[in-house]
DNA sequence: TTGGCTAAGTTAGCATGCTAAGTTATCCCC
DNA sequence: GGGGATAACTTAGCATGCTAACTTAGCCAA
């Protein structure tokens, strides 16, 4: 068996995530997962836990636990949604905003440097990856998931 | 912030891994992680825990625990390496071999179907992914890691 | 030969993913 | 208005990743 695409994707991403996590913990005192959650709330408007779970690609229980921790750390504000339902309204605290804005661009730049070094055309690879994600998303939805 | 490349890679892989895990557990009664480990021992000749950790892109303690479980399940044989050192010599049991060979090609085929559906050129994407992994690997090694 | 170095593996404990099952809030139909 | 759906969330417990620190086995130089 050659190292096939699914394995390479798995391993590449595992290494990138691990590196991101190491850098963030060392330089900013926060895990990659928590940073992603804060970023998605702050910049993509993930305003409920359900939405945040979708953006992150994880399940609701995972998000539920994490929002609890982030709220306890004073980085995230979690309130019942005044519009009703059983939703939580998520928003960054000032401390959360400071944390996110002080970091945001760094990773993409570092990854872009790796991509440049490798000779892989960035725009094309990014577009292909986005397209695969969108297609996989659609197929899972159609399959009833 | 747009959904950038690092986030898309993270989420795409998380979903692929989750789907693979669901399918394997339902249809073959084994987790994706354990299947990958068995496959790499059987087909790429990962003959020590150190090597297996490298192939999988995880750390030695993670592998150490998993080989223990796989050995307890009777799928993997773990022996002190007769050549000396503190190595373990890893090999599939007959049950392990049966498990792997009955599954192997399925995932790559399913992923290839998603790729085809998306219109992304498979060979090119696979080659780019492999190149990124190789480059990242080299950069980490050079950085002393 | 012995004391330290290195490589490989293990143990302990935490972070964060999951599924299954339960809770809470709203809606809608009779 | 009451009862069952539905959606969002939580709780419980397991799987598997990590780091830090320890153990084990062999090697090498004084």
PDB file of C-alpha atoms in Angstrom, chain A residues 1-19 22 32-33 36 39-40 43-44 53-59 104 107-108 111 113-122 124-133 135-142 145, chain B residues 1-19 22 32-33 36 39-40 43-44 53-59 104 107-108 111 113-122 124-133 135-142 145:
ATOM      1  CA  UNK A   1       0.000   0.000   0.000  1.00  0.00           C
ATOM      2  CA  UNK A   2       1.260   3.400  -0.865  1.00  0.00           C
ATOM      3  CA  UNK A   3       0.704   6.224   1.515  1.00  0.00           C
ATOM      4  CA  UNK A   4      -2.577   7.225   0.021  1.00  0.00           C
ATOM      5  CA  UNK A   5      -4.463  10.505   0.049  1.00  0.00           C
ATOM      6  CA  UNK A   6      -6.652   9.886   3.062  1.00  0.00           C
ATOM      7  CA  UNK A   7      -3.664   8.891   5.172  1.00  0.00           C
ATOM      8  CA  UNK A   8      -1.573  11.819   3.973  1.00  0.00           C
ATOM      9  CA  UNK A   9      -4.363  14.281   4.704  1.00  0.00           C
ATOM     10  CA  UNK A  10      -4.785  12.764   8.139  1.00  0.00           C
ATOM     11  CA  UNK A  11      -1.101  12.961   8.972  1.00  0.00           C
ATOM     12  CA  UNK A  12      -0.490  16.389   7.413  1.00  0.00           C
ATOM     13  CA  UNK A  13      -3.340  17.894   9.377  1.00  0.00           C
ATOM     14  CA  UNK A  14      -2.360  16.138  12.589  1.00  0.00           C
ATOM     15  CA  UNK A  15       1.117  17.648  12.331  1.00  0.00           C
ATOM     16  CA  UNK A  16      -0.124  21.121  11.434  1.00  0.00           C
ATOM     17  CA  UNK A  17      -2.573  21.066  14.320  1.00  0.00           C
ATOM     18  CA  UNK A  18       0.064  19.875  16.725  1.00  0.00           C
ATOM     19  CA  UNK A  19       2.480  22.601  15.618  1.00  0.00           C
ATOM     20  CA  UNK A  22       2.507  24.104  20.508  1.00  0.00           C
ATOM     21  CA  UNK A  32      -5.473  25.746  19.256  1.00  0.00           C
ATOM     22  CA  UNK A  33      -9.005  24.396  19.741  1.00  0.00           C
ATOM     23  CA  UNK A  36     -10.350  28.472  16.865  1.00  0.00           C
ATOM     24  CA  UNK A  39     -11.990  33.202  16.385  1.00  0.00           C
ATOM     25  CA  UNK A  40     -15.131  31.722  14.888  1.00  0.00           C
ATOM     26  CA  UNK A  43     -15.037  36.790  13.197  1.00  0.00           C
ATOM     27  CA  UNK A  44     -17.523  34.462  11.564  1.00  0.00           C
ATOM     28  CA  UNK A  53     -20.129  23.190  16.308  1.00  0.00           C
ATOM     29  CA  UNK A  54     -20.876  23.322  12.582  1.00  0.00           C
ATOM     30  CA  UNK A  55     -18.142  25.829  11.864  1.00  0.00           C
ATOM     31  CA  UNK A  56     -15.602  23.829  13.845  1.00  0.00           C
ATOM     32  CA  UNK A  57     -16.731  20.506  12.438  1.00  0.00           C
ATOM     33  CA  UNK A  58     -17.228  18.959  15.886  1.00  0.00           C
ATOM     34  CA  UNK A  59     -20.278  17.843  17.884  1.00  0.00           C
ATOM     35  CA  UNK A 104      -5.186  36.024  14.141  1.00  0.00           C
ATOM     36  CA  UNK A 107      -0.961  30.929  11.488  1.00  0.00           C
ATOM     37  CA  UNK A 108      -2.114  31.504   7.997  1.00  0.00           C
ATOM     38  CA  UNK A 111       1.260  27.851   6.779  1.00  0.00           C
ATOM     39  CA  UNK A 113       5.359  29.912   4.184  1.00  0.00           C
ATOM     40  CA  UNK A 114       5.340  26.106   4.262  1.00  0.00           C
ATOM     41  CA  UNK A 115       3.212  26.020   1.125  1.00  0.00           C
ATOM     42  CA  UNK A 116       5.545  28.442  -0.641  1.00  0.00           C
ATOM     43  CA  UNK A 117       8.567  26.382   0.393  1.00  0.00           C
ATOM     44  CA  UNK A 118       6.965  23.246  -0.988  1.00  0.00           C
ATOM     45  CA  UNK A 119       6.282  24.749  -4.398  1.00  0.00           C
ATOM     46  CA  UNK A 120       2.587  23.862  -4.192  1.00  0.00           C
ATOM     47  CA  UNK A 121       0.477  26.671  -5.685  1.00  0.00           C
ATOM     48  CA  UNK A 122      -1.309  28.135  -2.677  1.00  0.00           C
ATOM     49  CA  UNK A 124      -5.106  26.271  -6.159  1.00  0.00           C
ATOM     50  CA  UNK A 125      -4.571  24.023  -3.172  1.00  0.00           C
ATOM     51  CA  UNK A 126      -6.729  26.227  -0.983  1.00  0.00           C
ATOM     52  CA  UNK A 127      -9.466  26.231  -3.581  1.00  0.00           C
ATOM     53  CA  UNK A 128      -9.329  22.462  -4.001  1.00  0.00           C
ATOM     54  CA  UNK A 129      -9.470  21.960  -0.255  1.00  0.00           C
ATOM     55  CA  UNK A 130     -12.454  24.272   0.065  1.00  0.00           C
ATOM     56  CA  UNK A 131     -14.196  22.484  -2.761  1.00  0.00           C
ATOM     57  CA  UNK A 132     -13.604  19.061  -1.229  1.00  0.00           C
ATOM     58  CA  UNK A 133     -14.962  20.276   2.072  1.00  0.00           C
ATOM     59  CA  UNK A 135     -18.675  18.543  -1.538  1.00  0.00           C
ATOM     60  CA  UNK A 136     -18.180  16.259   1.432  1.00  0.00           C
ATOM     61  CA  UNK A 137     -20.522  18.452   3.433  1.00  0.00           C
ATOM     62  CA  UNK A 138     -23.195  18.212   0.777  1.00  0.00           C
ATOM     63  CA  UNK A 139     -22.830  14.443   0.400  1.00  0.00           C
ATOM     64  CA  UNK A 140     -23.161  13.934   4.145  1.00  0.00           C
ATOM     65  CA  UNK A 141     -26.222  16.131   4.251  1.00  0.00           C
ATOM     66  CA  UNK A 142     -27.791  14.244   1.352  1.00  0.00           C
ATOM     67  CA  UNK A 145     -25.859  11.916   7.853  1.00  0.00           C
TER      68      UNK A 145
ATOM     69  CA  UNK B   1     -11.718  36.455   8.463  1.00  0.00           C
ATOM     70  CA  UNK B   2     -12.432  34.098   5.641  1.00  0.00           C
ATOM     71  CA  UNK B   3     -12.339  30.415   6.252  1.00  0.00           C
ATOM     72  CA  UNK B   4      -8.682  30.071   5.478  1.00  0.00           C
ATOM     73  CA  UNK B   5      -6.622  27.093   4.366  1.00  0.00           C
ATOM     74  CA  UNK B   6      -5.480  25.900   7.765  1.00  0.00           C
ATOM     75  CA  UNK B   7      -9.028  25.919   9.107  1.00  0.00           C
ATOM     76  CA  UNK B   8     -10.417  24.200   6.021  1.00  0.00           C
ATOM     77  CA  UNK B   9      -7.781  21.486   6.165  1.00  0.00           C
ATOM     78  CA  UNK B  10      -8.499  20.994   9.842  1.00  0.00           C
ATOM     79  CA  UNK B  11     -12.249  20.702   9.323  1.00  0.00           C
ATOM     80  CA  UNK B  12     -12.081  18.611   6.132  1.00  0.00           C
ATOM     81  CA  UNK B  13      -9.824  16.091   7.794  1.00  0.00           C
ATOM     82  CA  UNK B  14     -11.858  16.042  10.996  1.00  0.00           C
ATOM     83  CA  UNK B  15     -14.962  15.162   8.995  1.00  0.00           C
ATOM     84  CA  UNK B  16     -13.214  12.548   6.858  1.00  0.00           C
ATOM     85  CA  UNK B  17     -11.746  10.922   9.945  1.00  0.00           C
ATOM     86  CA  UNK B  18     -15.076  10.943  11.725  1.00  0.00           C
ATOM     87  CA  UNK B  19     -16.822   9.383   8.726  1.00  0.00           C
ATOM     88  CA  UNK B  22     -18.176   5.609  11.905  1.00  0.00           C
ATOM     89  CA  UNK B  32     -10.080   4.140  12.387  1.00  0.00           C
ATOM     90  CA  UNK B  33      -6.980   4.749  14.527  1.00  0.00           C
ATOM     91  CA  UNK B  36      -4.513   2.623  10.503  1.00  0.00           C
ATOM     92  CA  UNK B  39      -2.437  -1.330   8.182  1.00  0.00           C
ATOM     93  CA  UNK B  40       0.879   0.442   8.662  1.00  0.00           C
ATOM     94  CA  UNK B  43       1.688  -3.013   4.663  1.00  0.00           C
ATOM     95  CA  UNK B  44       4.359  -0.413   5.273  1.00  0.00           C
ATOM     96  CA  UNK B  53       4.526   6.585  15.642  1.00  0.00           C
ATOM     97  CA  UNK B  54       6.338   8.319  12.799  1.00  0.00           C
ATOM     98  CA  UNK B  55       4.160   6.758  10.123  1.00  0.00           C
ATOM     99  CA  UNK B  56       0.994   7.674  12.002  1.00  0.00           C
ATOM    100  CA  UNK B  57       2.208  11.149  12.905  1.00  0.00           C
ATOM    101  CA  UNK B  58       1.543  10.648  16.618  1.00  0.00           C
ATOM    102  CA  UNK B  59       3.748  10.335  19.698  1.00  0.00           C
ATOM    103  CA  UNK B 104      -8.023  -2.026   2.922  1.00  0.00           C
ATOM    104  CA  UNK B 107     -11.649   4.061   2.144  1.00  0.00           C
ATOM    105  CA  UNK B 108      -9.469   5.243  -0.622  1.00  0.00           C
ATOM    106  CA  UNK B 111     -12.617   9.281  -0.729  1.00  0.00           C
ATOM    107  CA  UNK B 113     -15.575   9.191  -5.085  1.00  0.00           C
ATOM    108  CA  UNK B 114     -15.892  12.409  -3.080  1.00  0.00           C
ATOM    109  CA  UNK B 115     -12.956  13.899  -4.946  1.00  0.00           C
ATOM    110  CA  UNK B 116     -14.451  12.925  -8.298  1.00  0.00           C
ATOM    111  CA  UNK B 117     -17.791  14.414  -7.307  1.00  0.00           C
ATOM    112  CA  UNK B 118     -16.116  17.676  -6.339  1.00  0.00           C
ATOM    113  CA  UNK B 119     -14.340  18.062  -9.666  1.00  0.00           C
ATOM    114  CA  UNK B 120     -10.960  18.419  -7.951  1.00  0.00           C
ATOM    115  CA  UNK B 121      -8.256  16.592  -9.955  1.00  0.00           C
ATOM    116  CA  UNK B 122      -7.337  13.654  -7.755  1.00  0.00           C
ATOM    117  CA  UNK B 124      -2.858  16.721  -8.485  1.00  0.00           C
ATOM    118  CA  UNK B 125      -4.449  17.150  -5.082  1.00  0.00           C
ATOM    119  CA  UNK B 126      -2.848  13.963  -3.807  1.00  0.00           C
ATOM    120  CA  UNK B 127       0.522  15.068  -5.094  1.00  0.00           C
ATOM    121  CA  UNK B 128       0.203  18.520  -3.541  1.00  0.00           C
ATOM    122  CA  UNK B 129      -0.815  17.016  -0.227  1.00  0.00           C
ATOM    123  CA  UNK B 130       2.110  14.623  -0.264  1.00  0.00           C
ATOM    124  CA  UNK B 131       4.483  17.460  -1.108  1.00  0.00           C
ATOM    125  CA  UNK B 132       3.169  19.655   1.698  1.00  0.00           C
ATOM    126  CA  UNK B 133       3.601  16.815   4.142  1.00  0.00           C
ATOM    127  CA  UNK B 135       8.044  19.830   3.216  1.00  0.00           C
ATOM    128  CA  UNK B 136       6.505  20.294   6.635  1.00  0.00           C
ATOM    129  CA  UNK B 137       8.334  17.213   7.799  1.00  0.00           C
ATOM    130  CA  UNK B 138      11.636  18.545   6.584  1.00  0.00           C
ATOM    131  CA  UNK B 139      11.090  22.001   8.097  1.00  0.00           C
ATOM    132  CA  UNK B 140      10.254  20.483  11.478  1.00  0.00           C
ATOM    133  CA  UNK B 141      13.323  18.306  11.336  1.00  0.00           C
ATOM    134  CA  UNK B 142      15.520  21.260  10.429  1.00  0.00           C
ATOM    135  CA  UNK B 145      11.723  20.015  16.573  1.00  0.00           C
TER     136      UNK B 145
END
